[in-house]
Amino acid sequence: MAIKRSSKETQTSRKKPTTQSSAGNSEERLLSAKVTTQEPESNEDSIRPQKLTDYIGQKELKKILNIAIAAAKGRQESLDHLLLYGPPGLGKTTMSLILASEMGVNCKITAAPALERPRDITGLLIGLKPGDILFIDEIHRLNRMAEELLYPAMEDCRLDITIGKGQSAKIRSIPLPPFTLVGATTKVGSLTSPLRDRFGLIQRLRFYEIDELTLIVKRTAAILGVAITETGAEEVARRSRGTPRIANRLLKRVRDYSQVKQFDTIDQALAAEALDIFNVDARGLDWTDRLVLNTTIEQFNGGPVGLEAIAAATGEDAKTIEEVYEPYLLQIGYLNRTHRGRVVTQAAYEHLGKTKL
Ligand code: ADP
C-alpha cells in the first residue's frame, strides 16, 4: 500500500486554522488532541497501526467495516463511501489507511482547506486508480465548488468540468475509476445534507476506555523500544483524555523523563511523577482546565454561570473554552451545561479537593 499526500496538505492542514485567535496556543499544548507543529507527521506514521487487528478499541466500527470489506472484496468492488466523525486524535486517518491496506489499494490523504481551487480536487480525482481511497480530513470545510465536483464523482464516477465562461461555457464529463471517499469530520452537523447523503456508511468514533488506551500505550512503547509496566501504561492512559494521540504524546514525554533520570523501566510512580511535572494531573486535566473549574467555583460558587463570564474571569477566549477545554470536562462529568449556564459538578469539587459551600 502506498500512502500519498498532496504536498499542499502538508503545508496547510497541519496548521489547522481555527476561528479564534488564542486557540492557536491551545493547539500547541501537551494535551491537544490535534497534531501540533512540534510533532512531525512522520512521527505519527511510525506508530500507526497498519492492520485492522492492530487497531485497538472501536469494536462496533471494526465490526461494521469488517463486513463492508468482506462484502466489497466478494463482489470485487470498491468500498462504499464512508464518513467518519468524532473528536480529533481518535483514529480516523489511521482507519482510512488500514482500509486501504486491507483492500490492497492506495490511500491519498488530503484535507478540505487544501482543496480551495477546483483544480486541487480535479487533480486528485483524475489521479485515482481503480478502488483507491481518497481521504479528506475536515470535510465539513469543503467549499461549494469542491463539493459540487464531488457529487457526480461519488455517485456516478464522473467528473464534470466546466470549460469556458459565461454563455459559451460547456460542461465536459470525464469518467473516473470507482473509488472510495473517506471523509473525516469533527463536526458532522456542519456537513451539508447533499454531501452527507452520498455516504453509504456514516460512523462515529468514540473516546477510548482506559483499558483500551493502556493497550495502545503498551503497543507504542514496544514500537519505541521503551520498557513500561502494566500500571505504568495505565497511569499514562488515565491522563490521556480518552484519546490515542494524546496517549502516545504523553508516553513520549514520560520516556524522555525516564531517560534523563536513568530509569530503564517506566512504572506507575515514574509515569505519575513525570506527568505531574508536565502539569497533567491524575485525570488528564492541565492548568487551564483547572483554572476554568477553580474560577467557576471560587468566583461564581460553582455556577450556573455564563460562558462569557467564565471567559472574562479566566482571561481565556470563550470559544477556546467551549471548543477545546469543555468537551473533555463535560465528557468526564466535571461540568454540566444547563440552560442557565455552566455548573461544576460534585465530582470536580472532589477532584480539586474543594467543598461546595
Ligand atoms: P484522527 O485522524 O482521528 O485525528 P489519527 O488516525 O491520526 O486520528 O490517530 C492519531 C494517532 O493515534 C495515530 O498516530 C495512531 O498511532 C493512534 N491511534 C489512533 N487510533 C488508534 C487505535 N485504535 N489503536 C492504536 N492506535 C491508534
CSV table of C-alpha atoms and ligand atoms in Angstrom, one decimal:
chain,number,residue,atom,x,y,z
A,1,MET,CA,0.0,0.0,0.0
A,2,ALA,CA,1.3,3.4,-0.8
A,3,ILE,CA,0.5,6.5,1.2
A,4,LYS,CA,0.3,9.6,-0.9
A,5,ARG,CA,-0.1,13.0,0.5
A,6,SER,CA,-0.8,16.0,-1.6
A,7,SER,CA,2.0,18.5,-0.9
A,8,LYS,CA,-0.4,21.3,-0.3
A,9,GLU,CA,-2.0,19.3,2.5
A,10,THR,CA,1.3,19.1,4.4
A,11,GLN,CA,1.6,22.9,4.2
A,12,THR,CA,-1.9,23.8,5.2
A,13,SER,CA,-3.8,21.1,7.0
A,14,ARG,CA,-1.2,20.5,9.7
A,15,LYS,CA,-1.7,24.0,10.9
A,16,LYS,CA,-5.4,23.7,11.1
A,17,PRO,CA,-6.8,27.2,11.2
A,18,THR,CA,-9.3,28.0,13.9
A,19,THR,CA,-11.8,30.7,14.2
A,20,GLN,CA,-10.3,32.2,17.3
A,21,SER,CA,-7.0,33.8,18.0
A,22,SER,CA,-6.0,32.2,21.2
A,23,ALA,CA,-6.9,28.7,20.1
A,24,GLY,CA,-3.5,28.7,18.3
A,25,ASN,CA,-1.8,28.4,21.6
A,26,SER,CA,-4.2,25.9,23.0
A,27,GLU,CA,-3.5,23.6,20.0
A,28,GLU,CA,0.2,23.6,20.9
A,29,ARG,CA,-0.5,22.3,24.5
A,30,LEU,CA,0.6,18.9,25.5
A,31,LEU,CA,-3.0,17.7,25.9
A,32,SER,CA,-4.2,18.9,22.5
A,33,ALA,CA,-5.9,16.2,20.5
A,34,LYS,CA,-4.7,17.7,17.3
A,35,VAL,CA,-1.3,17.3,15.6
A,36,THR,CA,1.0,20.0,16.9
A,37,THR,CA,3.7,21.8,14.9
A,38,GLN,CA,6.4,20.3,17.1
A,39,GLU,CA,5.2,16.9,16.2
A,40,PRO,CA,6.1,16.0,12.6
A,41,GLU,CA,3.6,13.8,10.7
A,42,SER,CA,6.3,11.1,10.1
A,43,ASN,CA,6.5,10.7,13.9
A,44,GLU,CA,2.9,9.5,13.9
A,45,ASP,CA,3.3,7.3,10.9
A,46,SER,CA,5.8,5.0,12.6
A,47,ILE,CA,3.3,4.2,15.4
A,48,ARG,CA,0.1,4.0,13.4
A,49,PRO,CA,-1.4,0.5,13.4
A,50,GLN,CA,-1.3,-1.0,9.9
A,51,LYS,CA,-3.9,-3.7,10.2
A,52,LEU,CA,-7.4,-3.9,11.5
A,53,THR,CA,-6.4,-6.4,14.1
A,54,ASP,CA,-3.8,-3.9,15.5
A,55,TYR,CA,-6.5,-1.2,15.7
A,56,ILE,CA,-7.4,-1.2,19.3
A,57,GLY,CA,-11.0,-0.5,20.5
A,58,GLN,CA,-13.9,1.0,18.4
A,59,LYS,CA,-15.4,-2.5,18.4
A,60,GLU,CA,-18.6,-1.5,16.7
A,61,LEU,CA,-16.9,0.4,13.9
A,62,LYS,CA,-14.5,-2.5,13.3
A,63,LYS,CA,-17.4,-5.0,13.1
A,64,ILE,CA,-19.2,-2.9,10.5
A,65,LEU,CA,-16.1,-2.2,8.5
A,66,ASN,CA,-15.1,-5.9,8.5
A,67,ILE,CA,-18.4,-6.8,6.9
A,68,ALA,CA,-18.1,-3.9,4.4
A,69,ILE,CA,-14.6,-5.1,3.5
A,70,ALA,CA,-15.6,-8.7,3.1
A,71,ALA,CA,-18.7,-7.8,1.0
A,72,ALA,CA,-16.7,-5.4,-1.3
A,73,LYS,CA,-14.0,-8.0,-1.8
A,74,GLY,CA,-16.5,-10.7,-2.5
A,75,ARG,CA,-18.1,-8.5,-5.2
A,76,GLN,CA,-14.7,-7.3,-6.4
A,77,GLU,CA,-16.0,-3.7,-5.9
A,78,SER,CA,-14.6,-0.7,-4.1
A,79,LEU,CA,-15.8,0.1,-0.6
A,80,ASP,CA,-18.8,2.3,-0.2
A,81,HIS,CA,-18.1,5.9,0.6
A,82,LEU,CA,-17.5,6.3,4.4
A,83,LEU,CA,-17.9,9.3,6.7
A,84,LEU,CA,-16.1,9.0,10.0
A,85,TYR,CA,-16.9,11.6,12.7
A,86,GLY,CA,-15.7,12.3,16.1
A,87,PRO,CA,-13.1,14.4,18.0
A,88,PRO,CA,-9.5,14.7,16.7
A,89,GLY,CA,-6.9,12.1,17.6
A,90,LEU,CA,-9.3,9.1,17.8
A,91,GLY,CA,-8.1,7.3,14.7
A,92,LYS,CA,-10.0,8.5,11.6
A,93,THR,CA,-6.9,8.8,9.4
A,94,THR,CA,-5.5,5.6,10.8
A,95,MET,CA,-8.7,3.7,9.9
A,96,SER,CA,-8.6,5.1,6.4
A,97,LEU,CA,-5.1,3.8,5.9
A,98,ILE,CA,-6.0,0.5,7.3
A,99,LEU,CA,-9.0,0.2,5.0
A,100,ALA,CA,-6.7,0.8,2.0
A,101,SER,CA,-4.2,-1.8,3.2
A,102,GLU,CA,-7.0,-4.3,3.8
A,103,MET,CA,-8.4,-3.7,0.3
A,104,GLY,CA,-4.9,-3.7,-1.3
A,105,VAL,CA,-5.3,-0.1,-2.7
A,106,ASN,CA,-3.6,3.3,-2.3
A,107,CYS,CA,-4.8,5.9,0.1
A,108,LYS,CA,-4.5,9.6,-0.9
A,109,ILE,CA,-4.7,11.9,2.1
A,110,THR,CA,-5.7,15.5,2.0
A,111,ALA,CA,-7.8,18.0,3.9
A,112,ALA,CA,-10.6,20.3,2.9
A,113,PRO,CA,-8.5,23.5,3.4
A,114,ALA,CA,-6.1,22.3,0.8
A,115,LEU,CA,-8.8,22.0,-1.8
A,116,GLU,CA,-9.6,25.6,-2.4
A,117,ARG,CA,-9.4,25.7,-6.1
A,118,PRO,CA,-11.3,23.4,-8.5
A,119,ARG,CA,-8.1,22.1,-9.9
A,120,ASP,CA,-7.0,20.9,-6.5
A,121,ILE,CA,-9.8,18.4,-6.3
A,122,THR,CA,-9.9,17.5,-10.0
A,123,GLY,CA,-6.2,16.8,-9.9
A,124,LEU,CA,-6.7,14.4,-7.1
A,125,LEU,CA,-9.7,12.6,-8.6
A,126,ILE,CA,-8.0,12.2,-12.0
A,127,GLY,CA,-5.0,10.6,-10.4
A,128,LEU,CA,-7.0,7.9,-8.7
A,129,LYS,CA,-6.6,4.2,-9.6
A,130,PRO,CA,-9.5,1.7,-9.5
A,131,GLY,CA,-10.5,1.1,-5.9
A,132,ASP,CA,-8.3,3.8,-4.4
A,133,ILE,CA,-9.3,5.6,-1.2
A,134,LEU,CA,-9.4,9.3,-1.1
A,135,PHE,CA,-9.3,10.6,2.5
A,136,ILE,CA,-10.5,14.1,3.0
A,137,ASP,CA,-10.0,15.4,6.6
A,138,GLU,CA,-12.2,18.2,7.9
A,139,ILE,CA,-14.6,17.5,5.1
A,140,HIS,CA,-17.2,19.9,6.6
A,141,ARG,CA,-14.9,22.7,5.5
A,142,LEU,CA,-15.1,21.9,1.8
A,143,ASN,CA,-16.2,24.9,-0.3
A,144,ARG,CA,-19.2,24.8,-2.5
A,145,MET,CA,-17.3,24.3,-5.7
A,146,ALA,CA,-15.3,21.4,-4.4
A,147,GLU,CA,-18.5,19.8,-3.0
A,148,GLU,CA,-20.3,20.1,-6.3
A,149,LEU,CA,-17.4,18.5,-8.1
A,150,LEU,CA,-17.6,15.6,-5.7
A,151,TYR,CA,-21.3,14.8,-6.1
A,152,PRO,CA,-21.1,13.2,-9.6
A,153,ALA,CA,-17.7,11.8,-8.8
A,154,MET,CA,-19.2,10.0,-5.7
A,155,GLU,CA,-22.4,9.0,-7.4
A,156,ASP,CA,-21.5,8.2,-11.0
A,157,CYS,CA,-17.7,8.1,-11.1
A,158,ARG,CA,-17.8,11.1,-13.3
A,159,LEU,CA,-16.0,14.4,-13.2
A,160,ASP,CA,-17.9,17.4,-14.7
A,161,ILE,CA,-15.5,20.1,-15.7
A,162,THR,CA,-16.8,23.5,-16.9
A,163,ILE,CA,-14.8,24.8,-19.8
A,164,GLY,CA,-15.0,28.5,-20.7
A,165,LYS,CA,-17.1,31.2,-19.1
A,166,GLY,CA,-20.5,32.8,-19.3
A,167,GLN,CA,-22.8,31.7,-22.2
A,168,SER,CA,-20.2,29.8,-24.1
A,169,ALA,CA,-19.3,27.7,-21.1
A,170,LYS,CA,-19.6,23.9,-21.7
A,171,ILE,CA,-19.5,21.0,-19.3
A,172,ARG,CA,-17.2,18.2,-20.2
A,173,SER,CA,-17.6,14.9,-18.4
A,174,ILE,CA,-14.6,12.7,-17.7
A,175,PRO,CA,-15.1,9.1,-16.5
A,176,LEU,CA,-13.4,8.3,-13.2
A,177,PRO,CA,-12.4,4.8,-11.9
A,178,PRO,CA,-14.6,3.6,-9.0
A,179,PHE,CA,-13.1,4.9,-5.8
A,180,THR,CA,-13.9,5.3,-2.1
A,181,LEU,CA,-14.2,8.6,-0.5
A,182,VAL,CA,-13.5,8.5,3.2
A,183,GLY,CA,-14.5,11.8,4.8
A,184,ALA,CA,-13.5,12.7,8.3
A,185,THR,CA,-15.0,15.4,10.4
A,186,THR,CA,-15.2,16.7,14.0
A,187,LYS,CA,-18.5,18.5,13.2
A,188,VAL,CA,-20.9,16.1,11.4
A,189,GLY,CA,-23.7,18.7,11.9
A,190,SER,CA,-21.8,21.2,9.7
A,191,LEU,CA,-21.9,18.9,6.7
A,192,THR,CA,-24.4,19.9,4.0
A,193,SER,CA,-27.1,17.3,3.7
A,194,PRO,CA,-26.5,16.5,0.0
A,195,LEU,CA,-22.9,15.7,0.8
A,196,ARG,CA,-23.8,13.6,3.9
A,197,ASP,CA,-26.4,11.7,1.9
A,198,ARG,CA,-23.9,10.5,-0.5
A,199,PHE,CA,-22.0,8.5,2.1
A,200,GLY,CA,-23.1,4.8,2.3
A,201,LEU,CA,-21.7,4.4,5.7
A,202,ILE,CA,-21.7,7.1,8.5
A,203,GLN,CA,-19.8,6.0,11.6
A,204,ARG,CA,-18.9,7.8,14.8
A,205,LEU,CA,-15.6,7.2,16.7
A,206,ARG,CA,-15.9,7.2,20.4
A,207,PHE,CA,-13.5,8.2,23.2
A,208,TYR,CA,-11.4,5.2,24.3
A,209,GLU,CA,-11.7,3.4,27.6
A,210,ILE,CA,-8.7,3.3,30.0
A,211,ASP,CA,-8.1,-0.4,29.3
A,212,GLU,CA,-8.0,0.3,25.5
A,213,LEU,CA,-5.7,3.2,25.9
A,214,THR,CA,-3.5,1.1,28.2
A,215,LEU,CA,-3.1,-1.4,25.3
A,216,ILE,CA,-2.3,1.5,22.9
A,217,VAL,CA,0.3,2.8,25.3
A,218,LYS,CA,1.9,-0.7,25.6
A,219,ARG,CA,1.9,-1.2,21.9
A,220,THR,CA,3.5,2.2,21.2
A,221,ALA,CA,6.1,1.6,24.0
A,222,ALA,CA,7.0,-1.7,22.3
A,223,ILE,CA,7.5,0.1,19.0
A,224,LEU,CA,9.6,2.8,20.6
A,225,GLY,CA,11.6,0.2,22.5
A,226,VAL,CA,10.6,1.5,25.9
A,227,ALA,CA,10.0,-0.8,28.8
A,228,ILE,CA,6.8,0.0,30.7
A,229,THR,CA,4.9,-1.9,33.4
A,230,GLU,CA,1.1,-2.6,33.2
A,231,THR,CA,0.3,0.0,35.8
A,232,GLY,CA,2.8,2.5,34.3
A,233,ALA,CA,0.9,2.2,31.0
A,234,GLU,CA,-2.4,2.5,32.8
A,235,GLU,CA,-1.2,5.7,34.5
A,236,VAL,CA,-0.4,7.3,31.1
A,237,ALA,CA,-3.8,6.0,29.8
A,238,ARG,CA,-5.7,7.6,32.6
A,239,ARG,CA,-4.3,11.0,31.9
A,240,SER,CA,-4.9,10.8,28.1
A,241,ARG,CA,-8.4,12.2,27.8
A,242,GLY,CA,-9.7,9.2,26.0
A,243,THR,CA,-7.6,10.0,23.0
A,244,PRO,CA,-4.8,7.8,21.5
A,245,ARG,CA,-2.9,10.7,20.0
A,246,ILE,CA,-2.6,12.2,23.5
A,247,ALA,CA,-1.7,8.8,25.0
A,248,ASN,CA,1.2,8.4,22.5
A,249,ARG,CA,2.4,12.0,23.1
A,250,LEU,CA,2.3,11.6,26.9
A,251,LEU,CA,4.2,8.4,26.6
A,252,LYS,CA,7.0,10.1,24.7
A,253,ARG,CA,7.3,12.8,27.4
A,254,VAL,CA,7.4,10.1,30.1
A,255,ARG,CA,10.1,8.3,28.1
A,256,ASP,CA,12.2,11.4,28.0
A,257,TYR,CA,11.9,11.9,31.7
A,258,SER,CA,12.8,8.2,32.5
A,259,GLN,CA,15.8,8.5,30.1
A,260,VAL,CA,17.1,11.7,31.8
A,261,LYS,CA,16.5,10.1,35.2
A,262,GLN,CA,18.3,7.0,34.0
A,263,PHE,CA,15.4,4.5,34.8
A,264,ASP,CA,15.2,1.5,32.5
A,265,THR,CA,11.5,0.8,33.1
A,266,ILE,CA,8.6,3.1,33.4
A,267,ASP,CA,6.4,2.2,36.3
A,268,GLN,CA,3.3,3.9,37.7
A,269,ALA,CA,5.2,6.1,40.1
A,270,LEU,CA,7.6,7.3,37.4
A,271,ALA,CA,4.8,7.9,34.9
A,272,ALA,CA,2.8,9.9,37.6
A,273,GLU,CA,5.9,11.9,38.6
A,274,ALA,CA,6.8,12.8,35.0
A,275,LEU,CA,3.3,13.8,34.0
A,276,ASP,CA,2.9,15.9,37.2
A,277,ILE,CA,6.0,17.8,36.1
A,278,PHE,CA,4.3,18.4,32.7
A,279,ASN,CA,1.3,19.7,34.6
A,280,VAL,CA,-1.0,16.9,33.5
A,281,ASP,CA,-2.9,15.7,36.6
A,282,ALA,CA,-4.4,12.3,37.5
A,283,ARG,CA,-7.5,12.8,35.4
A,284,GLY,CA,-5.7,14.4,32.4
A,285,LEU,CA,-6.5,18.0,33.3
A,286,ASP,CA,-4.0,20.7,32.7
A,287,TRP,CA,-3.5,24.2,34.1
A,288,THR,CA,-6.3,25.8,32.1
A,289,ASP,CA,-8.8,23.0,32.7
A,290,ARG,CA,-8.2,23.6,36.5
A,291,LEU,CA,-8.3,27.3,36.1
A,292,VAL,CA,-11.7,27.1,34.4
A,293,LEU,CA,-13.1,24.9,37.2
A,294,ASN,CA,-11.5,26.7,40.1
A,295,THR,CA,-12.6,30.1,38.8
A,296,THR,CA,-16.2,28.9,38.4
A,297,ILE,CA,-16.1,27.5,41.9
A,298,GLU,CA,-14.4,30.5,43.6
A,299,GLN,CA,-15.9,33.4,41.8
A,300,PHE,CA,-19.4,32.0,40.9
A,301,ASN,CA,-19.9,29.4,43.6
A,302,GLY,CA,-19.7,26.6,41.0
A,303,GLY,CA,-22.4,28.1,38.7
A,304,PRO,CA,-24.7,28.3,36.9
A,305,VAL,CA,-22.7,30.9,35.1
A,306,GLY,CA,-22.5,32.0,31.5
A,307,LEU,CA,-19.5,31.1,29.3
A,308,GLU,CA,-18.7,34.8,28.7
A,309,ALA,CA,-18.4,35.4,32.4
A,310,ILE,CA,-16.0,32.5,32.8
A,311,ALA,CA,-14.0,33.7,29.8
A,312,ALA,CA,-13.8,37.2,31.3
A,313,ALA,CA,-12.8,35.9,34.7
A,314,THR,CA,-10.1,33.5,33.4
A,315,GLY,CA,-8.8,35.7,30.6
A,316,GLU,CA,-9.3,32.9,28.2
A,317,ASP,CA,-11.2,33.1,24.9
A,318,ALA,CA,-14.8,32.0,25.2
A,319,LYS,CA,-14.7,29.9,22.0
A,320,THR,CA,-11.5,28.2,23.1
A,321,ILE,CA,-13.0,27.3,26.4
A,322,GLU,CA,-16.1,26.0,24.6
A,323,GLU,CA,-14.3,24.0,21.9
A,324,VAL,CA,-11.0,23.0,23.4
A,325,TYR,CA,-11.5,22.6,27.2
A,326,GLU,CA,-15.1,22.0,27.9
A,327,PRO,CA,-15.7,18.8,25.8
A,328,TYR,CA,-13.4,16.7,28.0
A,329,LEU,CA,-14.7,18.3,31.2
A,330,LEU,CA,-18.3,17.5,30.0
A,331,GLN,CA,-17.3,14.0,29.0
A,332,ILE,CA,-15.8,13.1,32.4
A,333,GLY,CA,-18.7,14.7,34.2
A,334,TYR,CA,-16.8,17.6,35.8
A,335,LEU,CA,-19.0,20.2,34.2
A,336,ASN,CA,-22.6,20.4,33.1
A,337,ARG,CA,-24.2,22.7,30.5
A,338,THR,CA,-27.6,23.9,31.6
A,339,HIS,CA,-29.9,26.5,30.1
A,340,ARG,CA,-28.8,28.8,32.9
A,341,GLY,CA,-25.1,28.3,32.3
A,342,ARG,CA,-22.2,26.1,33.3
A,343,VAL,CA,-22.3,24.2,36.5
A,344,VAL,CA,-19.3,22.5,38.2
A,345,THR,CA,-20.2,19.0,39.4
A,346,GLN,CA,-19.6,17.4,42.8
A,347,ALA,CA,-17.0,15.1,41.1
A,348,ALA,CA,-15.0,18.1,40.1
A,349,TYR,CA,-15.1,19.6,43.6
A,350,GLU,CA,-13.8,16.2,44.9
A,351,HIS,CA,-11.1,16.1,42.3
A,352,LEU,CA,-9.9,19.6,43.2
A,353,GLY,CA,-10.2,18.9,46.9
A,354,LYS,CA,-12.8,21.6,47.4
A,355,THR,CA,-16.1,21.6,49.4
A,356,LYS,CA,-19.2,23.1,48.0
A,357,LEU,CA,-20.4,25.9,50.2
B,1,ADP,P1,-7.6,11.4,13.7
B,1,ADP,O1,-7.4,11.2,12.2
B,1,ADP,O2,-8.9,11.0,14.2
B,1,ADP,O3,-7.2,12.8,14.1
B,1,ADP,P2,-5.3,9.6,13.8
B,1,ADP,O4,-5.9,8.5,12.9
B,1,ADP,O5,-4.3,10.5,13.1
B,1,ADP,O6,-6.5,10.5,14.4
B,1,ADP,O7,-4.7,9.0,15.1
B,1,ADP,C1,-3.8,9.6,15.9
B,1,ADP,C2,-2.8,8.7,16.4
B,1,ADP,O8,-3.4,7.8,17.4
B,1,ADP,C3,-2.2,7.8,15.4
B,1,ADP,O9,-0.9,8.1,15.1
B,1,ADP,C4,-2.2,6.4,15.9
B,1,ADP,O10,-0.9,5.9,16.2
B,1,ADP,C5,-3.0,6.5,17.2
B,1,ADP,N1,-4.3,5.7,17.1
B,1,ADP,C6,-5.5,6.1,16.8
B,1,ADP,N2,-6.4,5.2,16.9
B,1,ADP,C7,-5.8,4.1,17.3
B,1,ADP,C8,-6.2,2.7,17.6
B,1,ADP,N3,-7.5,2.4,17.5
B,1,ADP,N4,-5.3,1.8,18.0
B,1,ADP,C9,-4.0,2.2,18.2
B,1,ADP,N5,-3.5,3.5,17.9
B,1,ADP,C10,-4.4,4.4,17.5
